[in-house]
mmCIF file with all atom_site columns, C-alpha atoms and ligand atoms in Angstrom:
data_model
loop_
_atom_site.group_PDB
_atom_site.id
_atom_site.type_symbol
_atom_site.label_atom_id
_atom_site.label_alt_id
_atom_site.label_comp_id
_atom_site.label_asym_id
_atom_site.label_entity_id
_atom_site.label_seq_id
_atom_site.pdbx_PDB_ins_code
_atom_site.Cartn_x
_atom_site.Cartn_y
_atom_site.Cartn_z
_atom_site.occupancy
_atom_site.B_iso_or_equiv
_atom_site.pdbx_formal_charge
_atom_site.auth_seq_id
_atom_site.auth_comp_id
_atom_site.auth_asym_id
_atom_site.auth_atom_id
_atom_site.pdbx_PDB_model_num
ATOM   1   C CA  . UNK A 1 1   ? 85.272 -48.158 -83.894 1.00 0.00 ? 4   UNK A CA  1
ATOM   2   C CA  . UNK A 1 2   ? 81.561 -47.249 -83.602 1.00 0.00 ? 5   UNK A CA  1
ATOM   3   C CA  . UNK A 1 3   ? 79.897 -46.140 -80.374 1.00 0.00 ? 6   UNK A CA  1
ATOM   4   C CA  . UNK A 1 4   ? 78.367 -49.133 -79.782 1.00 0.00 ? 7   UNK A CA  1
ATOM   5   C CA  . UNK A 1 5   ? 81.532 -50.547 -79.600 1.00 0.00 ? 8   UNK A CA  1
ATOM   6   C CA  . UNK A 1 6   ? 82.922 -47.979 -77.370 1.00 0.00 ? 9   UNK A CA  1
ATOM   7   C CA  . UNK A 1 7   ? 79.937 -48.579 -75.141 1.00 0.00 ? 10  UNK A CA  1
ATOM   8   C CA  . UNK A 1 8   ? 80.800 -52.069 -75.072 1.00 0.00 ? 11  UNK A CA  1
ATOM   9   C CA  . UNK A 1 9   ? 84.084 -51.295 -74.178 1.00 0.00 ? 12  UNK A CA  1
ATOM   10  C CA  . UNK A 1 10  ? 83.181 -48.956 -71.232 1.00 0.00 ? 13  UNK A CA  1
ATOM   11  C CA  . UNK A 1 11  ? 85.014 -46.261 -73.334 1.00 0.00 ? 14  UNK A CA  1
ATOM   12  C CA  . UNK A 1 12  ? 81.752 -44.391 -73.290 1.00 0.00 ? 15  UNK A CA  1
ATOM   13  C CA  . UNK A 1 13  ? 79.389 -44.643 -70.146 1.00 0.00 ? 16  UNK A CA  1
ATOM   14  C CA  . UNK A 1 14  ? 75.746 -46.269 -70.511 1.00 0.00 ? 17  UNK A CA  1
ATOM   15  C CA  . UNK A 1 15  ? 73.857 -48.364 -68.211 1.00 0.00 ? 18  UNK A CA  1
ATOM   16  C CA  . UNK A 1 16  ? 74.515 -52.069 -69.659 1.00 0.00 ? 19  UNK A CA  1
ATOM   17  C CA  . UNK A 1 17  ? 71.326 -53.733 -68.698 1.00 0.00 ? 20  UNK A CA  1
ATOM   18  C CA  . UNK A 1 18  ? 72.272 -56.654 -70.208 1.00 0.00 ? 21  UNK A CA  1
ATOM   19  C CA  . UNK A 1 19  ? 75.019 -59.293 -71.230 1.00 0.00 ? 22  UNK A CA  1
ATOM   20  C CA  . UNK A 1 20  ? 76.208 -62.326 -72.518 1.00 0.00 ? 23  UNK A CA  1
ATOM   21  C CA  . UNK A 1 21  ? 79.058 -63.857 -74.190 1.00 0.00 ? 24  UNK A CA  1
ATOM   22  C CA  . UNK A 1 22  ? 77.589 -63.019 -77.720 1.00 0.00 ? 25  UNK A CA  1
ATOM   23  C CA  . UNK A 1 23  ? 75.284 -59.235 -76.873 1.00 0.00 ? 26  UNK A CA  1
ATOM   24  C CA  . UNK A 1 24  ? 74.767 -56.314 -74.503 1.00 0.00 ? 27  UNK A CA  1
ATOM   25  C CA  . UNK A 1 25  ? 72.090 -54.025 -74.164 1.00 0.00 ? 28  UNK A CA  1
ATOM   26  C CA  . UNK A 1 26  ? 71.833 -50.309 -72.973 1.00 0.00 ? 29  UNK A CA  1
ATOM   27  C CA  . UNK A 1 27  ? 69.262 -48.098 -72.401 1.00 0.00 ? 30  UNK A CA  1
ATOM   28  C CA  . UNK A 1 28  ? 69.065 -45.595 -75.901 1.00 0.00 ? 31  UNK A CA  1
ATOM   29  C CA  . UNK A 1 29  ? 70.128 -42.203 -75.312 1.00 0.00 ? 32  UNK A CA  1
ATOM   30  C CA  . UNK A 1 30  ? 67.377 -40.682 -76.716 1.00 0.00 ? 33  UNK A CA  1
ATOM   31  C CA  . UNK A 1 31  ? 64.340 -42.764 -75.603 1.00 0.00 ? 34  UNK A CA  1
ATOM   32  C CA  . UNK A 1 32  ? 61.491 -43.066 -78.150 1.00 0.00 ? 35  UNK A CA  1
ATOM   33  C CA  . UNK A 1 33  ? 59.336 -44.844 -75.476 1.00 0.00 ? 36  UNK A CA  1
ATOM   34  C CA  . UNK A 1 34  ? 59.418 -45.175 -71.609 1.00 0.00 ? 37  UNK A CA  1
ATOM   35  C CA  . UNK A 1 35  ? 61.704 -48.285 -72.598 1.00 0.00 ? 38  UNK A CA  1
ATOM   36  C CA  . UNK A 1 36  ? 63.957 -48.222 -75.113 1.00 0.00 ? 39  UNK A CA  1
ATOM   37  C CA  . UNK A 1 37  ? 66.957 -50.696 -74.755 1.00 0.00 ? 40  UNK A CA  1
ATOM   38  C CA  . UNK A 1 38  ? 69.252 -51.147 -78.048 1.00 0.00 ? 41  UNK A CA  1
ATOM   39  C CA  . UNK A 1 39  ? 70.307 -54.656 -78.393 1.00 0.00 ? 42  UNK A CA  1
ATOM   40  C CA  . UNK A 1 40  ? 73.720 -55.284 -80.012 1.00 0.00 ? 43  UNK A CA  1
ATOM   41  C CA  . UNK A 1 41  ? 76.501 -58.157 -81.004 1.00 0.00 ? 44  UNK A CA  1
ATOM   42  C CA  . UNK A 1 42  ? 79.589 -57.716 -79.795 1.00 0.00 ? 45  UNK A CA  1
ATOM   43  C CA  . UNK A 1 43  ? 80.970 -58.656 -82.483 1.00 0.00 ? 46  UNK A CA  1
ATOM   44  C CA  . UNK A 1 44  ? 80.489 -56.095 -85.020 1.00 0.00 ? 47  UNK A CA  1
ATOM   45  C CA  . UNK A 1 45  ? 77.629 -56.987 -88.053 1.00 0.00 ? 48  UNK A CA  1
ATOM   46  C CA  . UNK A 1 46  ? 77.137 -53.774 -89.949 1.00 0.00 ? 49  UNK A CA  1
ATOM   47  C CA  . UNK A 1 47  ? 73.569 -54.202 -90.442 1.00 0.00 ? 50  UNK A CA  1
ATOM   48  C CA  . UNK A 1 48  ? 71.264 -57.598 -90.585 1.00 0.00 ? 51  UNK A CA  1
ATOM   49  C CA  . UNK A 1 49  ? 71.609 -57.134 -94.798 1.00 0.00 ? 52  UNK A CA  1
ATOM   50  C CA  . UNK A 1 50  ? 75.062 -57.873 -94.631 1.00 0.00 ? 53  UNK A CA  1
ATOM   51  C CA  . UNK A 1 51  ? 74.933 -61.008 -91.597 1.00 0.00 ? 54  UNK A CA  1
ATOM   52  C CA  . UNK A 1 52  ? 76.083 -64.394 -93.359 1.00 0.00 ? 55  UNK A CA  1
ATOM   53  C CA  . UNK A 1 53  ? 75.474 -68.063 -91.961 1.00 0.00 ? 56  UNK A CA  1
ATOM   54  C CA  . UNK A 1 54  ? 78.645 -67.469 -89.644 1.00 0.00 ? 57  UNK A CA  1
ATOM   55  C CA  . UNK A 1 55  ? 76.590 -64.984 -87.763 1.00 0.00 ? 58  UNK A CA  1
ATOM   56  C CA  . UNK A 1 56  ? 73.599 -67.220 -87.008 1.00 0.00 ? 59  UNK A CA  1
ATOM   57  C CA  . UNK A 1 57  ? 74.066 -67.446 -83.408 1.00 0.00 ? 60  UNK A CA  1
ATOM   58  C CA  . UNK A 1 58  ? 74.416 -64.059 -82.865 1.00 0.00 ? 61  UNK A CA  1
ATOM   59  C CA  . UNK A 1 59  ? 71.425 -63.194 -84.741 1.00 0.00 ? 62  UNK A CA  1
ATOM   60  C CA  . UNK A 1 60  ? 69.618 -65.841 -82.555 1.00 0.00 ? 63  UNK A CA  1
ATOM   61  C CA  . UNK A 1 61  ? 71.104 -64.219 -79.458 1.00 0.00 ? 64  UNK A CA  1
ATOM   62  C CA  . UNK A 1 62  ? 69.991 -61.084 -80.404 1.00 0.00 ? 65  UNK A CA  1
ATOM   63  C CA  . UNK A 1 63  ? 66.230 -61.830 -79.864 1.00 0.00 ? 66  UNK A CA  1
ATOM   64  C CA  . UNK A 1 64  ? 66.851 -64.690 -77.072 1.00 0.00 ? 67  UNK A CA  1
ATOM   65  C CA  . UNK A 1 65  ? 68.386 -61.161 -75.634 1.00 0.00 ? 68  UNK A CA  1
ATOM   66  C CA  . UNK A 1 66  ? 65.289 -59.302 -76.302 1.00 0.00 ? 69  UNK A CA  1
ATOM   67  C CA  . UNK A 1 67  ? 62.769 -61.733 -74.604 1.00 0.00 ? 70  UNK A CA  1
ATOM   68  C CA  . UNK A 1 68  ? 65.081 -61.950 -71.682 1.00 0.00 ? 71  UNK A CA  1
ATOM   69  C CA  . UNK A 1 69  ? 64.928 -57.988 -71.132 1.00 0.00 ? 72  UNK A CA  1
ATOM   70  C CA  . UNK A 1 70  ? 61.536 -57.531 -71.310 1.00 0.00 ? 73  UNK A CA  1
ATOM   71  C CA  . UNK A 1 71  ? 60.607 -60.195 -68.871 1.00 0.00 ? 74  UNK A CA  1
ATOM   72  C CA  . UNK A 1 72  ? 63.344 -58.321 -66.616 1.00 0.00 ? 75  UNK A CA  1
ATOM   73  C CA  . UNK A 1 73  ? 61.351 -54.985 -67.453 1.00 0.00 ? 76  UNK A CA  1
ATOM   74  C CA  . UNK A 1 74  ? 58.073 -56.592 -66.671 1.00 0.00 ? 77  UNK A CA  1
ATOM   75  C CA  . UNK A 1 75  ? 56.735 -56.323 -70.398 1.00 0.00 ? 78  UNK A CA  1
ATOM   76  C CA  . UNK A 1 76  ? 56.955 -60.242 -71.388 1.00 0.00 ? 79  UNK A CA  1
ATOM   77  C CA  . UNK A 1 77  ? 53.776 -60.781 -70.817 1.00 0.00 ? 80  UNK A CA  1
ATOM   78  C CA  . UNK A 1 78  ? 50.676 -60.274 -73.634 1.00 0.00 ? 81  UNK A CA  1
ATOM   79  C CA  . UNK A 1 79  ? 48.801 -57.894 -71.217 1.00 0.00 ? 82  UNK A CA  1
ATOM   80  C CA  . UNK A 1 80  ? 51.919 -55.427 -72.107 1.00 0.00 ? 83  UNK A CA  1
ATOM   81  C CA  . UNK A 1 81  ? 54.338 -56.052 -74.890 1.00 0.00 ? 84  UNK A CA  1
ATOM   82  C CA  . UNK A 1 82  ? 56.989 -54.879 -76.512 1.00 0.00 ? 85  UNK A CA  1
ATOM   83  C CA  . UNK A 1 83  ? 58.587 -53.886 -80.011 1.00 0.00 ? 86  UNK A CA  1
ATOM   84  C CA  . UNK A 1 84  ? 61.707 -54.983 -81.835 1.00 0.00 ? 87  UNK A CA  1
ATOM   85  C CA  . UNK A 1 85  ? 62.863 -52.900 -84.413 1.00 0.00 ? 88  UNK A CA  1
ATOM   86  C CA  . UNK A 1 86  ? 65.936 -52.887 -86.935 1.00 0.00 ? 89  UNK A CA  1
ATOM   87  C CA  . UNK A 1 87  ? 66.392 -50.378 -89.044 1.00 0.00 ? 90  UNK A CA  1
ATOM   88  C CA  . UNK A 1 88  ? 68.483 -51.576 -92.440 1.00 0.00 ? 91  UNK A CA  1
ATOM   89  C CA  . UNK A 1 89  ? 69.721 -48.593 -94.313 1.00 0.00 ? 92  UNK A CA  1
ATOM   90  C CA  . UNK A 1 90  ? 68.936 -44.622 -94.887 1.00 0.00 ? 93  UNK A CA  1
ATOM   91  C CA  . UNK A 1 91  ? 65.187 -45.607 -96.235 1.00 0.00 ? 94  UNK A CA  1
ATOM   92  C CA  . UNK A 1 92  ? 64.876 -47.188 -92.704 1.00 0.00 ? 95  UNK A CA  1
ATOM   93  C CA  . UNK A 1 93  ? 66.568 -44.499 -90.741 1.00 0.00 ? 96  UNK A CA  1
ATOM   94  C CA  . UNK A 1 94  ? 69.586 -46.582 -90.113 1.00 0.00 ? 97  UNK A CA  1
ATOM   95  C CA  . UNK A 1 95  ? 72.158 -44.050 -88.405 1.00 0.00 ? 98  UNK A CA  1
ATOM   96  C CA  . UNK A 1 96  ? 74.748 -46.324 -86.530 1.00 0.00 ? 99  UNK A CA  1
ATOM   97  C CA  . UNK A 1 97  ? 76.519 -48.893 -89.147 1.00 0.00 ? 100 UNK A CA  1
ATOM   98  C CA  . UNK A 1 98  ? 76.765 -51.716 -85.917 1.00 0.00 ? 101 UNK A CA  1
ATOM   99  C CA  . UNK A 1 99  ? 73.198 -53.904 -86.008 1.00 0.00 ? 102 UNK A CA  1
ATOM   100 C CA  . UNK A 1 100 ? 70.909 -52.932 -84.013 1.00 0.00 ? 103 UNK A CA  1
ATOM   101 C CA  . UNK A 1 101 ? 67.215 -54.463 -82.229 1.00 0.00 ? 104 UNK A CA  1
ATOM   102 C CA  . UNK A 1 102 ? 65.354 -51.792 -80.803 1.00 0.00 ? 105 UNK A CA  1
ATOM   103 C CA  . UNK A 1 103 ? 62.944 -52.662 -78.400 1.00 0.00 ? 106 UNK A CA  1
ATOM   104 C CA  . UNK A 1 104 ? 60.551 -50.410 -77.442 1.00 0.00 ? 107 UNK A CA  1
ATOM   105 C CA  . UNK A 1 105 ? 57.732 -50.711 -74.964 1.00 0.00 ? 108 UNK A CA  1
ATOM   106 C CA  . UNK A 1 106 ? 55.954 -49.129 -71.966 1.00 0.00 ? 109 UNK A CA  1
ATOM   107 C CA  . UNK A 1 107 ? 52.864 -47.137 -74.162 1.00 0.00 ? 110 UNK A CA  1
ATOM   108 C CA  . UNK A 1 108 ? 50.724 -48.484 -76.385 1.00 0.00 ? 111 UNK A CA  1
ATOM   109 C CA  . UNK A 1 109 ? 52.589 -48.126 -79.969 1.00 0.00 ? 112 UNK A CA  1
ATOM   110 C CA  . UNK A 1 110 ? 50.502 -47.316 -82.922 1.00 0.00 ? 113 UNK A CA  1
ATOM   111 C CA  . UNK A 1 111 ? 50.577 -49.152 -86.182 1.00 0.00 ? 114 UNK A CA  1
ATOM   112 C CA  . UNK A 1 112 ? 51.984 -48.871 -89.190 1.00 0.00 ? 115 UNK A CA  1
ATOM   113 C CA  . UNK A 1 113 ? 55.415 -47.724 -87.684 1.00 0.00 ? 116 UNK A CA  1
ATOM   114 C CA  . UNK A 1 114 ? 56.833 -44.140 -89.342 1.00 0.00 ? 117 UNK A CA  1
HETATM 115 P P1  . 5GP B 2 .   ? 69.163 -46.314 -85.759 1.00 0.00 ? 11  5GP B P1  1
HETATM 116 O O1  . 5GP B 2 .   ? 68.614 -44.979 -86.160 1.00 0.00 ? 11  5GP B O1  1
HETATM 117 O O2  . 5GP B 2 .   ? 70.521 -46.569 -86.388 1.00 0.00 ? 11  5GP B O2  1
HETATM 118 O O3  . 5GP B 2 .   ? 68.222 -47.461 -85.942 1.00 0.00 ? 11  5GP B O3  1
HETATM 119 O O4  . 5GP B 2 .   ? 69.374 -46.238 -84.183 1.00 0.00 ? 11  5GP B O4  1
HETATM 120 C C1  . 5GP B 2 .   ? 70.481 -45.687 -83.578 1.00 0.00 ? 11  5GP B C1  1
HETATM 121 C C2  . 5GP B 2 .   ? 70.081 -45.409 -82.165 1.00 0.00 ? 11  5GP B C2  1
HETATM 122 O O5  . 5GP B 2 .   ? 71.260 -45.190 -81.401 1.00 0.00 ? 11  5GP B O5  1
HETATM 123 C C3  . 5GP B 2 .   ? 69.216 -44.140 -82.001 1.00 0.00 ? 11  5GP B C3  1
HETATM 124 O O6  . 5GP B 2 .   ? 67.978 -44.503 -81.419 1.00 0.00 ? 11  5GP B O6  1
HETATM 125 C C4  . 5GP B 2 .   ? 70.053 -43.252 -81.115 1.00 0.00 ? 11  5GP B C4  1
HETATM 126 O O7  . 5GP B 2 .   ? 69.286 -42.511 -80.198 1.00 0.00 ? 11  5GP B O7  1
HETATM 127 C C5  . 5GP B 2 .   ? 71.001 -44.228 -80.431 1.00 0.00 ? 11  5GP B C5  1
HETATM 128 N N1  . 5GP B 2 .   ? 72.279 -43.664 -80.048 1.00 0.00 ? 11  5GP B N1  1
HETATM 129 C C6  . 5GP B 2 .   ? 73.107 -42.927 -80.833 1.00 0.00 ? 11  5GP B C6  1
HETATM 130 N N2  . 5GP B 2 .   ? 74.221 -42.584 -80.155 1.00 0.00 ? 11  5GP B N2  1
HETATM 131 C C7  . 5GP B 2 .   ? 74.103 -43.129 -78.912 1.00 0.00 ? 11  5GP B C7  1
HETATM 132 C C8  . 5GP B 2 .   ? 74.947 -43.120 -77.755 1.00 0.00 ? 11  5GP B C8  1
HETATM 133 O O8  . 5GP B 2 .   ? 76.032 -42.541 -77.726 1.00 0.00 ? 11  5GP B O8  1
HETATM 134 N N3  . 5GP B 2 .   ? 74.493 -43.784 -76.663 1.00 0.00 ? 11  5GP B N3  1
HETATM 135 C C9  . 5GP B 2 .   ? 73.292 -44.440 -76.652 1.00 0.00 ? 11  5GP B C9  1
HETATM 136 N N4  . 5GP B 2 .   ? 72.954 -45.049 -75.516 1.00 0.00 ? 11  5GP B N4  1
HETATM 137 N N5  . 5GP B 2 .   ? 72.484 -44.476 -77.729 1.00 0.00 ? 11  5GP B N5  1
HETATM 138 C C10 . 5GP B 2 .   ? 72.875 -43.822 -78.848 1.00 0.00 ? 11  5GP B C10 1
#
């Protein structure tokens, strides 16, 4: 089981701020950017490399998800903005082997990423 799925499962505490049949979202644990929600199927893809046609809904959730959350946190508009990241593999800085969408937001973020 990876923590992601033990948040999902309540098994280990984190503020869900959001849900739906397919995702939930919680606030990272160690915040890159004033927000910094993780986005995550609850069904378990290992990492968007390995998703296949049977997981197009959920990778269509994911960023439905995303949009959703930052109009809730007030960044869903072009004034402000937000990031999505996914990192695929060590090169990337993949560290949890359950996908992923970082979004990131509340500061101006530079250009090119890390
Ligand atoms: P990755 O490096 O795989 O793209 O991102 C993994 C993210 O998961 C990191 O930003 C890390 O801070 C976050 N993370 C790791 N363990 C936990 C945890 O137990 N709870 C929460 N909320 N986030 C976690």
């Amino acid at each position: 089981m990876t923590i992601f799925e033990k948040i999902i499962a309540r098994e280990i505490p984190a503020p869900i701020v959001y849900e739906d049949d397919l995702v939930a979202a919680f606030n990272d644990i160690n915040p890159q950017a004033p927000i910094h929600v993780l986005i995550v199927p609850k069904k378990i893809i290992p990492r968007v490399g390995e998703a296949t046609a049977e997981n197009q809904a959920t990778l269509g959730a994911l960023l439905l998800a995303a949009g959703k959350i930052a109009t809730q946190l007030g960044v869903n508009e072009t004034s402000k903005g937000f990031r999505l990241v996914i990192n695929n593999g060590q090169d990337a800085g993949e560290t949890v082997p359950h996908l992923h969408v970082h979004l990131l937001a509340g500061r101006e973020l530079t250009w090119p990423p890390g």
